[in-house]
PDB file of C-alpha atoms and ligand atoms in Angstrom:
ATOM      1  CA  UNK G 962     163.016 -35.305-242.324  1.00 40.00           C
ATOM      2  CA  UNK G 963     162.046 -32.929-239.776  1.00 45.00           C
ATOM      3  CA  UNK G 964     164.058 -32.713-236.206  1.00 67.00           C
ATOM      4  CA  UNK G 965     160.758 -33.007-234.282  1.00 84.00           C
ATOM      5  CA  UNK G 966     160.940 -35.765-231.649  1.00 96.00           C
ATOM      6  CA  UNK G 967     158.525 -38.545-231.447  1.00 98.00           C
ATOM      7  CA  UNK G 968     155.916 -39.092-228.526  1.00 98.00           C
ATOM      8  CA  UNK G 969     154.061 -42.429-227.850  1.00 99.00           C
ATOM      9  CA  UNK G 970     150.959 -42.209-226.064  1.00 99.00           C
ATOM     10  CA  UNK G 971     149.201 -45.238-224.856  1.00 99.00           C
ATOM     11  CA  UNK G 972     145.410 -45.730-224.447  1.00 98.00           C
ATOM     12  CA  UNK G 973     145.140 -42.509-226.737  1.00 98.00           C
ATOM     13  CA  UNK G 974     141.875 -43.657-228.449  1.00 98.00           C
ATOM     14  CA  UNK G 975     140.057 -41.310-226.201  1.00 98.00           C
ATOM     15  CA  UNK G 976     139.746 -39.368-223.058  1.00 98.00           C
ATOM     16  CA  UNK G 977     143.032 -38.153-221.485  1.00 98.00           C
ATOM     17  CA  UNK G 978     145.165 -40.159-223.816  1.00 98.00           C
ATOM     18  CA  UNK G 979     143.627 -38.635-226.789  1.00 98.00           C
ATOM     19  CA  UNK G 980     143.655 -34.869-225.391  1.00 98.00           C
ATOM     20  CA  UNK G 981     147.495 -35.641-224.409  1.00 99.00           C
ATOM     21  CA  UNK G 982     148.183 -36.962-227.956  1.00 99.00           C
ATOM     22  CA  UNK G 983     146.486 -33.902-229.607  1.00 98.00           C
ATOM     23  CA  UNK G 984     148.378 -31.531-227.065  1.00 98.00           C
ATOM     24  CA  UNK G 985     151.889 -32.997-227.723  1.00 98.00           C
ATOM     25  CA  UNK G 986     151.171 -32.790-231.491  1.00 98.00           C
ATOM     26  CA  UNK G 987     150.380 -29.008-230.858  1.00 98.00           C
ATOM     27  CA  UNK G 988     153.547 -28.787-228.841  1.00 98.00           C
ATOM     28  CA  UNK G 989     155.561 -29.975-232.197  1.00 98.00           C
ATOM     29  CA  UNK G 990     155.990 -33.740-231.351  1.00 98.00           C
ATOM     30  CA  UNK G 991     155.332 -36.529-233.882  1.00 98.00           C
ATOM     31  CA  UNK G 992     152.605 -38.600-232.065  1.00 98.00           C
ATOM     32  CA  UNK G 993     152.263 -42.397-232.051  1.00 98.00           C
ATOM     33  CA  UNK G 994     148.520 -43.049-230.892  1.00 98.00           C
ATOM     34  CA  UNK G 995     148.634 -46.443-229.272  1.00 99.00           C
ATOM     35  CA  UNK G 996     145.324 -48.330-228.226  1.00 98.00           C
ATOM     36  CA  UNK G 997     143.855 -51.734-227.982  1.00 98.00           C
ATOM     37  CA  UNK G 998     142.208 -51.324-231.375  1.00 98.00           C
ATOM     38  CA  UNK G 999     144.153 -49.547-234.194  1.00 98.00           C
ATOM     39  CA  UNK G1000     140.973 -48.562-235.717  1.00 98.00           C
ATOM     40  CA  UNK G1001     140.085 -46.542-232.630  1.00 98.00           C
ATOM     41  CA  UNK G1002     143.551 -45.076-232.427  1.00 98.00           C
ATOM     42  CA  UNK G1003     143.275 -43.904-235.986  1.00 98.00           C
ATOM     43  CA  UNK G1004     140.412 -41.468-234.910  1.00 98.00           C
ATOM     44  CA  UNK G1005     142.887 -39.566-232.720  1.00 98.00           C
ATOM     45  CA  UNK G1006     145.854 -39.717-235.359  1.00 98.00           C
ATOM     46  CA  UNK G1007     143.354 -38.688-238.058  1.00 98.00           C
ATOM     47  CA  UNK G1008     142.354 -35.714-235.955  1.00 98.00           C
ATOM     48  CA  UNK G1009     146.312 -34.772-235.306  1.00 98.00           C
ATOM     49  CA  UNK G1010     146.888 -35.079-239.180  1.00 98.00           C
ATOM     50  CA  UNK G1011     143.907 -32.632-239.883  1.00 98.00           C
ATOM     51  CA  UNK G1012     145.414 -30.196-237.544  1.00 97.00           C
ATOM     52  CA  UNK G1013     148.591 -30.189-239.380  1.00 97.00           C
ATOM     53  CA  UNK G1014     150.684 -32.732-237.232  1.00 98.00           C
ATOM     54  CA  UNK G1015     152.331 -36.121-237.980  1.00 98.00           C
ATOM     55  CA  UNK G1016     150.527 -39.040-236.302  1.00 98.00           C
ATOM     56  CA  UNK G1017     150.408 -42.958-236.676  1.00 98.00           C
ATOM     57  CA  UNK G1018     147.920 -45.242-234.822  1.00 98.00           C
ATOM     58  CA  UNK G1019     149.150 -48.521-233.379  1.00 98.00           C
ATOM     59  CA  UNK G1020     146.985 -51.350-232.286  1.00 98.00           C
ATOM     60  CA  UNK G1021     148.405 -53.124-228.994  1.00 98.00           C
ATOM     61  CA  UNK G1022     147.436 -54.559-225.857  1.00 99.00           C
ATOM     62  CA  UNK G1023     150.054 -52.604-223.479  1.00 99.00           C
ATOM     63  CA  UNK G1024     150.083 -55.888-221.406  1.00 98.00           C
ATOM     64  CA  UNK G1025     151.164 -58.146-224.054  1.00 98.00           C
ATOM     65  CA  UNK G1026     154.934 -58.430-224.150  1.00 98.00           C
ATOM     66  CA  UNK G1027     155.435 -59.340-227.865  1.00 98.00           C
ATOM     67  CA  UNK G1028     152.722 -56.917-229.103  1.00 98.00           C
ATOM     68  CA  UNK G1029     154.430 -54.125-227.063  1.00 99.00           C
ATOM     69  CA  UNK G1030     157.858 -54.912-228.526  1.00 98.00           C
ATOM     70  CA  UNK G1031     156.346 -54.969-232.190  1.00 98.00           C
ATOM     71  CA  UNK G1032     154.302 -51.662-231.732  1.00 98.00           C
ATOM     72  CA  UNK G1033     157.263 -49.798-230.299  1.00 98.00           C
ATOM     73  CA  UNK G1034     159.396 -50.992-233.069  1.00 98.00           C
ATOM     74  CA  UNK G1035     156.743 -49.930-235.734  1.00 98.00           C
ATOM     75  CA  UNK G1036     156.589 -46.539-234.250  1.00 98.00           C
ATOM     76  CA  UNK G1037     160.291 -46.324-234.390  1.00 98.00           C
ATOM     77  CA  UNK G1038     160.352 -47.259-238.202  1.00 98.00           C
ATOM     78  CA  UNK G1039     157.296 -45.153-239.236  1.00 97.00           C
ATOM     79  CA  UNK G1040     157.590 -41.932-236.970  1.00 98.00           C
ATOM     80  CA  UNK G1041     161.178 -42.323-235.630  1.00 98.00           C
ATOM     81  CA  UNK G1042     162.911 -43.232-232.275  1.00 98.00           C
ATOM     82  CA  UNK G1043     160.040 -42.607-229.457  1.00 98.00           C
ATOM     83  CA  UNK G1044     161.945 -40.555-226.941  1.00 98.00           C
ATOM     84  CA  UNK G1045     158.754 -39.209-225.128  1.00 98.00           C
ATOM     85  CA  UNK G1046     156.453 -41.921-223.480  1.00 99.00           C
ATOM     86  CA  UNK G1047     153.098 -41.158-221.846  1.00 99.00           C
ATOM     87  CA  UNK G1048     151.887 -44.349-220.021  1.00 99.00           C
ATOM     88  CA  UNK G1049     148.080 -43.686-220.011  1.00 98.00           C
ATOM     89  CA  UNK G1050     146.189 -46.826-220.780  1.00 98.00           C
ATOM     90  CA  UNK G1051     144.076 -48.091-218.044  1.00 98.00           C
ATOM     91  CA  UNK G1052     140.955 -50.019-216.967  1.00 98.00           C
ATOM     92  CA  UNK G1053     138.623 -50.054-213.989  1.00 98.00           C
ATOM     93  CA  UNK G1054     137.328 -53.011-212.382  1.00 97.00           C
ATOM     94  CA  UNK G1055     135.819 -51.433-209.245  1.00 96.00           C
ATOM     95  CA  UNK G1056     134.224 -53.320-206.345  1.00 96.00           C
ATOM     96  CA  UNK G1057     134.496 -53.707-202.627  1.00 97.00           C
ATOM     97  CA  UNK G1058     137.073 -56.011-201.419  1.00 98.00           C
ATOM     98  CA  UNK G1059     134.810 -58.758-200.355  1.00 98.00           C
ATOM     99  CA  UNK G1060     133.335 -58.749-203.895  1.00 98.00           C
ATOM    100  CA  UNK G1061     136.331 -58.175-205.852  1.00 98.00           C
ATOM    101  CA  UNK G1062     137.440 -61.291-207.993  1.00 98.00           C
ATOM    102  CA  UNK G1063     141.037 -62.192-208.323  1.00 98.00           C
ATOM    103  CA  UNK G1064     140.759 -61.679-212.017  1.00 98.00           C
ATOM    104  CA  UNK G1065     139.345 -58.119-211.422  1.00 98.00           C
ATOM    105  CA  UNK G1066     142.537 -57.507-209.231  1.00 98.00           C
ATOM    106  CA  UNK G1067     144.932 -59.031-211.818  1.00 98.00           C
ATOM    107  CA  UNK G1068     143.451 -57.289-214.819  1.00 98.00           C
ATOM    108  CA  UNK G1069     143.739 -53.910-213.335  1.00 98.00           C
ATOM    109  CA  UNK G1070     147.466 -54.540-211.992  1.00 98.00           C
ATOM    110  CA  UNK G1071     148.441 -56.114-215.380  1.00 98.00           C
ATOM    111  CA  UNK G1072     147.270 -53.099-217.571  1.00 98.00           C
ATOM    112  CA  UNK G1073     148.393 -50.419-215.351  1.00 98.00           C
ATOM    113  CA  UNK G1074     151.613 -51.725-213.823  1.00 98.00           C
ATOM    114  CA  UNK G1075     152.888 -54.360-216.273  1.00 98.00           C
ATOM    115  CA  UNK G1076     151.655 -52.353-219.216  1.00 99.00           C
ATOM    116  CA  UNK G1077     153.666 -49.327-218.095  1.00 99.00           C
ATOM    117  CA  UNK G1078     156.526 -51.585-217.282  1.00 99.00           C
ATOM    118  CA  UNK G1079     156.555 -53.313-220.791  1.00 99.00           C
ATOM    119  CA  UNK G1080     156.276 -49.878-222.703  1.00 99.00           C
ATOM    120  CA  UNK G1081     158.779 -48.116-220.682  1.00 99.00           C
ATOM    121  CA  UNK G1082     161.198 -50.894-221.098  1.00 99.00           C
ATOM    122  CA  UNK G1083     160.904 -50.950-224.799  1.00 98.00           C
ATOM    123  CA  UNK G1084     160.965 -47.323-225.073  1.00 98.00           C
ATOM    124  CA  UNK G1085     164.098 -46.631-222.981  1.00 98.00           C
ATOM    125  CA  UNK G1086     166.250 -48.279-225.536  1.00 98.00           C
ATOM    126  CA  UNK G1087     165.644 -45.395-227.769  1.00 98.00           C
ATOM    127  CA  UNK G1088     165.878 -42.837-224.979  1.00 98.00           C
ATOM    128  CA  UNK G1089     169.252 -44.191-223.822  1.00 98.00           C
ATOM    129  CA  UNK G1090     170.642 -44.206-227.319  1.00 98.00           C
ATOM    130  CA  UNK G1091     169.287 -40.444-227.754  1.00 98.00           C
ATOM    131  CA  UNK G1092     170.719 -39.610-224.516  1.00 98.00           C
ATOM    132  CA  UNK G1093     167.500 -37.872-223.992  1.00 98.00           C
ATOM    133  CA  UNK G1094     163.784 -38.653-223.056  1.00 98.00           C
ATOM    134  CA  UNK G1095     160.652 -38.171-220.944  1.00 98.00           C
ATOM    135  CA  UNK G1096     158.394 -40.550-219.393  1.00 99.00           C
ATOM    136  CA  UNK G1097     155.011 -39.313-217.882  1.00 99.00           C
ATOM    137  CA  UNK G1098     152.971 -41.920-216.088  1.00 99.00           C
ATOM    138  CA  UNK G1099     149.412 -41.750-215.262  1.00 98.00           C
ATOM    139  CA  UNK G1100     148.759 -42.306-211.639  1.00 98.00           C
ATOM    140  CA  UNK G1101     145.501 -41.012-209.705  1.00 98.00           C
ATOM    141  CA  UNK G1102     144.467 -39.402-206.393  1.00 98.00           C
ATOM    142  CA  UNK G1103     143.098 -42.976-205.902  1.00 97.00           C
ATOM    143  CA  UNK G1104     146.637 -44.003-205.091  1.00 98.00           C
ATOM    144  CA  UNK G1105     145.830 -42.176-201.550  1.00 97.00           C
ATOM    145  CA  UNK G1106     142.817 -44.602-200.976  1.00 97.00           C
ATOM    146  CA  UNK G1107     139.551 -44.884-202.875  1.00 96.00           C
ATOM    147  CA  UNK G1108     136.795 -46.957-201.412  1.00 96.00           C
ATOM    148  CA  UNK G1109     135.868 -49.732-204.163  1.00 96.00           C
ATOM    149  CA  UNK G1110     139.247 -49.481-205.670  1.00 97.00           C
ATOM    150  CA  UNK G1111     141.572 -51.782-203.779  1.00 98.00           C
ATOM    151  CA  UNK G1112     142.960 -53.059-207.075  1.00 98.00           C
ATOM    152  CA  UNK G1113     143.173 -49.589-208.776  1.00 98.00           C
ATOM    153  CA  UNK G1114     144.274 -47.593-205.953  1.00 98.00           C
ATOM    154  CA  UNK G1115     147.304 -50.308-205.517  1.00 98.00           C
ATOM    155  CA  UNK G1116     148.193 -49.876-209.184  1.00 98.00           C
ATOM    156  CA  UNK G1117     148.032 -46.080-208.971  1.00 98.00           C
ATOM    157  CA  UNK G1118     150.201 -46.191-205.837  1.00 98.00           C
ATOM    158  CA  UNK G1119     152.252 -48.628-207.482  1.00 98.00           C
ATOM    159  CA  UNK G1120     152.911 -46.486-210.384  1.00 99.00           C
ATOM    160  CA  UNK G1121     154.214 -43.791-208.071  1.00 98.00           C
ATOM    161  CA  UNK G1122     157.044 -46.078-206.940  1.00 98.00           C
ATOM    162  CA  UNK G1123     157.678 -47.160-210.453  1.00 99.00           C
ATOM    163  CA  UNK G1124     158.087 -43.462-211.554  1.00 99.00           C
ATOM    164  CA  UNK G1125     160.600 -42.666-208.593  1.00 98.00           C
ATOM    165  CA  UNK G1126     162.634 -45.747-209.503  1.00 99.00           C
ATOM    166  CA  UNK G1127     162.883 -45.030-213.239  1.00 99.00           C
ATOM    167  CA  UNK G1128     163.903 -41.370-212.290  1.00 99.00           C
ATOM    168  CA  UNK G1129     166.812 -42.884-210.606  1.00 98.00           C
ATOM    169  CA  UNK G1130     167.786 -45.411-213.183  1.00 98.00           C
ATOM    170  CA  UNK G1131     167.237 -43.369-216.388  1.00 98.00           C
ATOM    171  CA  UNK G1132     168.447 -39.660-215.055  1.00 98.00           C
ATOM    172  CA  UNK G1133     172.009 -40.603-216.053  1.00 98.00           C
ATOM    173  CA  UNK G1134     170.825 -40.685-219.642  1.00 98.00           C
ATOM    174  CA  UNK G1135     169.010 -37.508-219.755  1.00 98.00           C
ATOM    175  CA  UNK G1136     165.680 -39.043-219.142  1.00 98.00           C
ATOM    176  CA  UNK G1137     163.259 -37.588-216.909  1.00 98.00           C
ATOM    177  CA  UNK G1138     160.186 -39.626-215.363  1.00 99.00           C
ATOM    178  CA  UNK G1139     157.383 -38.153-213.636  1.00 99.00           C
ATOM    179  CA  UNK G1140     153.615 -39.054-212.868  1.00 99.00           C
ATOM    180  CA  UNK G1141     150.533 -36.990-212.891  1.00 98.00           C
ATOM    181  CA  UNK G1142     147.686 -37.746-210.776  1.00 98.00           C
ATOM    182  CA  UNK G1143     144.488 -36.616-211.748  1.00 98.00           C
ATOM    183  CA  UNK G1144     141.311 -36.016-209.714  1.00 98.00           C
ATOM    184  CA  UNK G1145     137.932 -37.055-211.299  1.00 97.00           C
ATOM    185  CA  UNK G1146     137.789 -36.233-214.996  1.00 98.00           C
ATOM    186  CA  UNK G1147     135.256 -36.360-217.349  1.00 98.00           C
ATOM    187  CA  UNK G1148     135.772 -39.348-219.486  1.00 98.00           C
ATOM    188  CA  UNK G1149     134.258 -42.640-220.701  1.00 96.00           C
ATOM    189  CA  UNK G1150     135.994 -44.176-217.590  1.00 96.00           C
ATOM    190  CA  UNK G1151     133.910 -41.821-214.980  1.00 97.00           C
ATOM    191  CA  UNK G1152     130.970 -42.230-217.268  1.00 96.00           C
ATOM    192  CA  UNK G1153     131.004 -45.823-216.600  1.00 95.00           C
ATOM    193  CA  UNK G1154     131.310 -45.446-212.842  1.00 94.00           C
ATOM    194  CA  UNK G1155     127.974 -43.451-213.130  1.00 96.00           C
ATOM    195  CA  UNK G1156     126.505 -46.448-215.039  1.00 95.00           C
ATOM    196  CA  UNK G1157     127.891 -48.786-212.238  1.00 91.00           C
ATOM    197  CA  UNK G1158     126.477 -46.673-209.519  1.00 92.00           C
ATOM    198  CA  UNK G1159     123.155 -46.166-211.316  1.00 95.00           C
ATOM    199  CA  UNK G1160     123.278 -42.370-211.251  1.00 96.00           C
ATOM    200  CA  UNK G1161     123.082 -40.036-214.247  1.00 97.00           C
ATOM    201  CA  UNK G1162     126.516 -38.909-215.402  1.00 97.00           C
ATOM    202  CA  UNK G1163     125.614 -35.208-214.948  1.00 97.00           C
ATOM    203  CA  UNK G1164     124.396 -35.804-211.249  1.00 97.00           C
ATOM    204  CA  UNK G1165     127.849 -37.619-210.552  1.00 97.00           C
ATOM    205  CA  UNK G1166     129.813 -34.696-212.011  1.00 98.00           C
ATOM    206  CA  UNK G1167     127.848 -32.286-209.822  1.00 97.00           C
ATOM    207  CA  UNK G1168     128.466 -33.968-206.533  1.00 96.00           C
ATOM    208  CA  UNK G1169     132.209 -34.531-207.353  1.00 96.00           C
ATOM    209  CA  UNK G1170     132.657 -30.889-208.405  1.00 97.00           C
ATOM    210  CA  UNK G1171     131.009 -29.744-205.008  1.00 97.00           C
ATOM    211  CA  UNK G1172     133.899 -31.609-203.228  1.00 95.00           C
ATOM    212  CA  UNK G1173     136.802 -29.953-205.375  1.00 97.00           C
ATOM    213  CA  UNK G1174     138.106 -26.621-204.182  1.00 97.00           C
ATOM    214  CA  UNK G1175     137.831 -25.234-207.694  1.00 98.00           C
ATOM    215  CA  UNK G1176     134.162 -26.231-207.682  1.00 97.00           C
ATOM    216  CA  UNK G1177     134.445 -28.237-210.988  1.00 98.00           C
ATOM    217  CA  UNK G1178     135.686 -31.538-212.193  1.00 98.00           C
ATOM    218  CA  UNK G1179     138.698 -32.166-214.590  1.00 98.00           C
ATOM    219  CA  UNK G1180     138.610 -32.135-218.192  1.00 98.00           C
ATOM    220  CA  UNK G1181     141.106 -34.288-220.296  1.00 98.00           C
ATOM    221  CA  UNK G1182     142.641 -30.973-221.536  1.00 98.00           C
ATOM    222  CA  UNK G1183     143.750 -30.175-217.733  1.00 98.00           C
ATOM    223  CA  UNK G1184     145.753 -33.558-217.531  1.00 98.00           C
ATOM    224  CA  UNK G1185     147.333 -32.778-221.136  1.00 99.00           C
ATOM    225  CA  UNK G1186     148.443 -29.581-220.198  1.00 98.00           C
ATOM    226  CA  UNK G1187     150.403 -30.877-217.004  1.00 98.00           C
ATOM    227  CA  UNK G1188     151.962 -33.974-219.227  1.00 99.00           C
ATOM    228  CA  UNK G1189     152.903 -31.138-221.936  1.00 98.00           C
ATOM    229  CA  UNK G1190     155.049 -29.349-218.915  1.00 98.00           C
ATOM    230  CA  UNK G1191     156.580 -32.610-217.931  1.00 98.00           C
ATOM    231  CA  UNK G1192     157.542 -33.498-221.439  1.00 98.00           C
ATOM    232  CA  UNK G1193     158.993 -30.188-222.140  1.00 98.00           C
ATOM    233  CA  UNK G1194     162.639 -29.328-222.848  1.00 97.00           C
ATOM    234  CA  UNK G1195     162.535 -26.874-219.843  1.00 97.00           C
ATOM    235  CA  UNK G1196     161.327 -29.543-217.346  1.00 98.00           C
ATOM    236  CA  UNK G1197     164.546 -31.184-217.790  1.00 98.00           C
ATOM    237  CA  UNK G1198     165.595 -30.556-213.901  1.00 98.00           C
ATOM    238  CA  UNK G1199     162.077 -32.073-212.668  1.00 98.00           C
ATOM    239  CA  UNK G1200     162.282 -35.772-212.265  1.00 99.00           C
ATOM    240  CA  UNK G1201     160.686 -38.379-210.053  1.00 98.00           C
ATOM    241  CA  UNK G1202     157.890 -36.058-209.143  1.00 98.00           C
ATOM    242  CA  UNK G1203     153.885 -36.825-208.763  1.00 98.00           C
ATOM    243  CA  UNK G1204     151.743 -33.810-209.751  1.00 98.00           C
ATOM    244  CA  UNK G1205     148.205 -33.916-208.442  1.00 98.00           C
ATOM    245  CA  UNK G1206     145.869 -32.443-211.187  1.00 98.00           C
ATOM    246  CA  UNK G1207     142.795 -32.379-209.234  1.00 98.00           C
ATOM    247  CA  UNK G1208     141.617 -28.812-208.458  1.00 98.00           C
ATOM    248  CA  UNK G1209     142.956 -28.891-205.131  1.00 97.00           C
ATOM    249  CA  UNK G1210     145.615 -30.483-202.687  1.00 91.00           C
ATOM    250  CA  UNK G1211     143.813 -33.793-202.718  1.00 72.00           C
ATOM    251  CA  UNK G1212     140.925 -35.942-203.590  1.00 58.00           C
TER     252      UNK G1212
HETATM  253  P1  NAD N 405     139.385 -43.976-220.758  1.00 95.03           P
HETATM  254  O1  NAD N 405     138.569 -45.267-220.223  1.00 95.03           O
HETATM  255  O2  NAD N 405     138.414 -42.881-221.326  1.00 95.03           O
HETATM  256  O3  NAD N 405     140.660 -44.211-221.818  1.00 95.03           O
HETATM  257  C1  NAD N 405     141.448 -45.317-221.443  1.00 95.03           C
HETATM  258  C2  NAD N 405     141.884 -45.847-222.963  1.00 95.03           C
HETATM  259  O4  NAD N 405     142.882 -46.917-222.518  1.00 95.03           O
HETATM  260  C3  NAD N 405     141.116 -46.628-223.797  1.00 95.03           C
HETATM  261  O5  NAD N 405     140.880 -46.042-225.092  1.00 95.03           O
HETATM  262  C4  NAD N 405     141.371 -48.126-223.673  1.00 95.03           C
HETATM  263  O6  NAD N 405     140.821 -48.722-224.926  1.00 95.03           O
HETATM  264  C5  NAD N 405     142.668 -47.892-223.421  1.00 95.03           C
HETATM  265  N1  NAD N 405     143.242 -49.212-222.880  1.00 95.03           N
HETATM  266  C6  NAD N 405     142.660 -49.789-222.012  1.00 95.03           C
HETATM  267  N2  NAD N 405     143.398 -51.107-221.906  1.00 95.03           N
HETATM  268  C7  NAD N 405     144.241 -51.041-222.666  1.00 95.03           C
HETATM  269  C8  NAD N 405     145.332 -51.866-223.058  1.00 95.03           C
HETATM  270  N3  NAD N 405     145.504 -53.254-222.382  1.00 95.03           N
HETATM  271  N4  NAD N 405     146.224 -51.487-223.811  1.00 95.03           N
HETATM  272  C9  NAD N 405     146.012 -50.422-224.651  1.00 95.03           C
HETATM  273  N5  NAD N 405     145.229 -49.761-224.499  1.00 95.03           N
HETATM  274  C10 NAD N 405     144.299 -49.828-223.430  1.00 95.03           C
HETATM  275  O7  NAD N 405     140.166 -43.446-219.492  1.00 95.03           O
HETATM  276  P2  NAD N 405     140.551 -42.162-218.987  1.00 95.03           P
HETATM  277  O8  NAD N 405     139.691 -41.536-218.206  1.00 95.03           O
HETATM  278  O9  NAD N 405     141.083 -41.298-220.221  1.00 95.03           O
HETATM  279  O10 NAD N 405     142.095 -42.607-218.212  1.00 95.03           O
HETATM  280  C11 NAD N 405     143.323 -42.439-218.807  1.00 95.03           C
HETATM  281  C12 NAD N 405     144.263 -42.629-217.700  1.00 95.03           C
HETATM  282  O11 NAD N 405     144.073 -41.508-216.741  1.00 95.03           O
HETATM  283  C13 NAD N 405     144.043 -43.993-217.013  1.00 95.03           C
HETATM  284  O12 NAD N 405     145.449 -44.697-216.576  1.00 95.03           O
HETATM  285  C14 NAD N 405     143.360 -43.738-215.791  1.00 95.03           C
HETATM  286  O13 NAD N 405     143.656 -44.693-214.962  1.00 95.03           O
HETATM  287  C15 NAD N 405     143.909 -42.455-215.509  1.00 95.03           C
HETATM  288  N6  NAD N 405     143.025 -41.621-214.612  1.00 95.03           N
HETATM  289  C16 NAD N 405     141.751 -41.091-215.012  1.00 95.03           C
HETATM  290  C17 NAD N 405     140.957 -40.353-214.105  1.00 95.03           C
HETATM  291  C18 NAD N 405     139.622 -40.065-214.381  1.00 95.03           C
HETATM  292  O14 NAD N 405     138.942 -39.360-213.586  1.00 95.03           O
HETATM  293  N7  NAD N 405     139.159 -40.152-215.912  1.00 95.03           N
HETATM  294  C19 NAD N 405     141.673 -40.065-212.879  1.00 95.03           C
HETATM  295  C20 NAD N 405     142.602 -40.359-212.554  1.00 95.03           C
HETATM  296  C21 NAD N 405     143.574 -41.263-213.505  1.00 95.03           C
END
């Protein structure tokens, strides 16, 4: 048995979560890849193993209490106690306020906020026991306000308050809790936005890039690099922070 630590990344079958799982594996962690479908998660887990890392795939809905309890226990049994957690799973249900259904509001809040709560609560038991841990939550520049995203903006702003509170509660146990708040990143999530708006993805990317000071949109690896910093041993005195990863100071 190696002394490597175990990281759990939710929503890691693709996009930012997959890039983060691969990055943390490269950093030396064993990585549990959690997503709605275990089969989809296996794609990332297999890529980690092919690159020489240790990984397992776990299927669970982060907003389902029993499924989360079982999934976290499974990770602890197969890869060792998870002490690094990246709450990344997320969905979009965009619409202007007057057209947004209560279901679309609830679904977004349920996955982002209830999901991060349930998985953090399950993982903190292992972190507290180890007297060491890292939690990194995915917020967004949308937390600052974004047309058509009342549900998502509320959830991503909520993630920031959640992050600061966990930092206060878990700090005494050697656990740091931080958030990364990406701007526009090229993933299936933003591809779906282009589809909804009826514009080609390349066109949306080009117009978004024009508004970003570094004149490009984000890549999943840009976000993974920020998560990697927060997860590192060296970041032990940084907690309760929100790092915007957006190519500029704001959206
Ligand atoms: P994505 O849609 O490509 O991937 C999200 C993953 O989460 C998918 O694999 C999906 O199956 C999984 N997922 C969704 N609901 C789940 C649930 N209930 N339980 C378990 N897994 C679930 O999205 P992405 O762009 O990679 O986004 C990842 C995170 O980053 C999200 O929290 C998102 O809100 C955030 N974010 C993305 C962007 C962006 O521009 N892409 C910007 C800011 C923040």
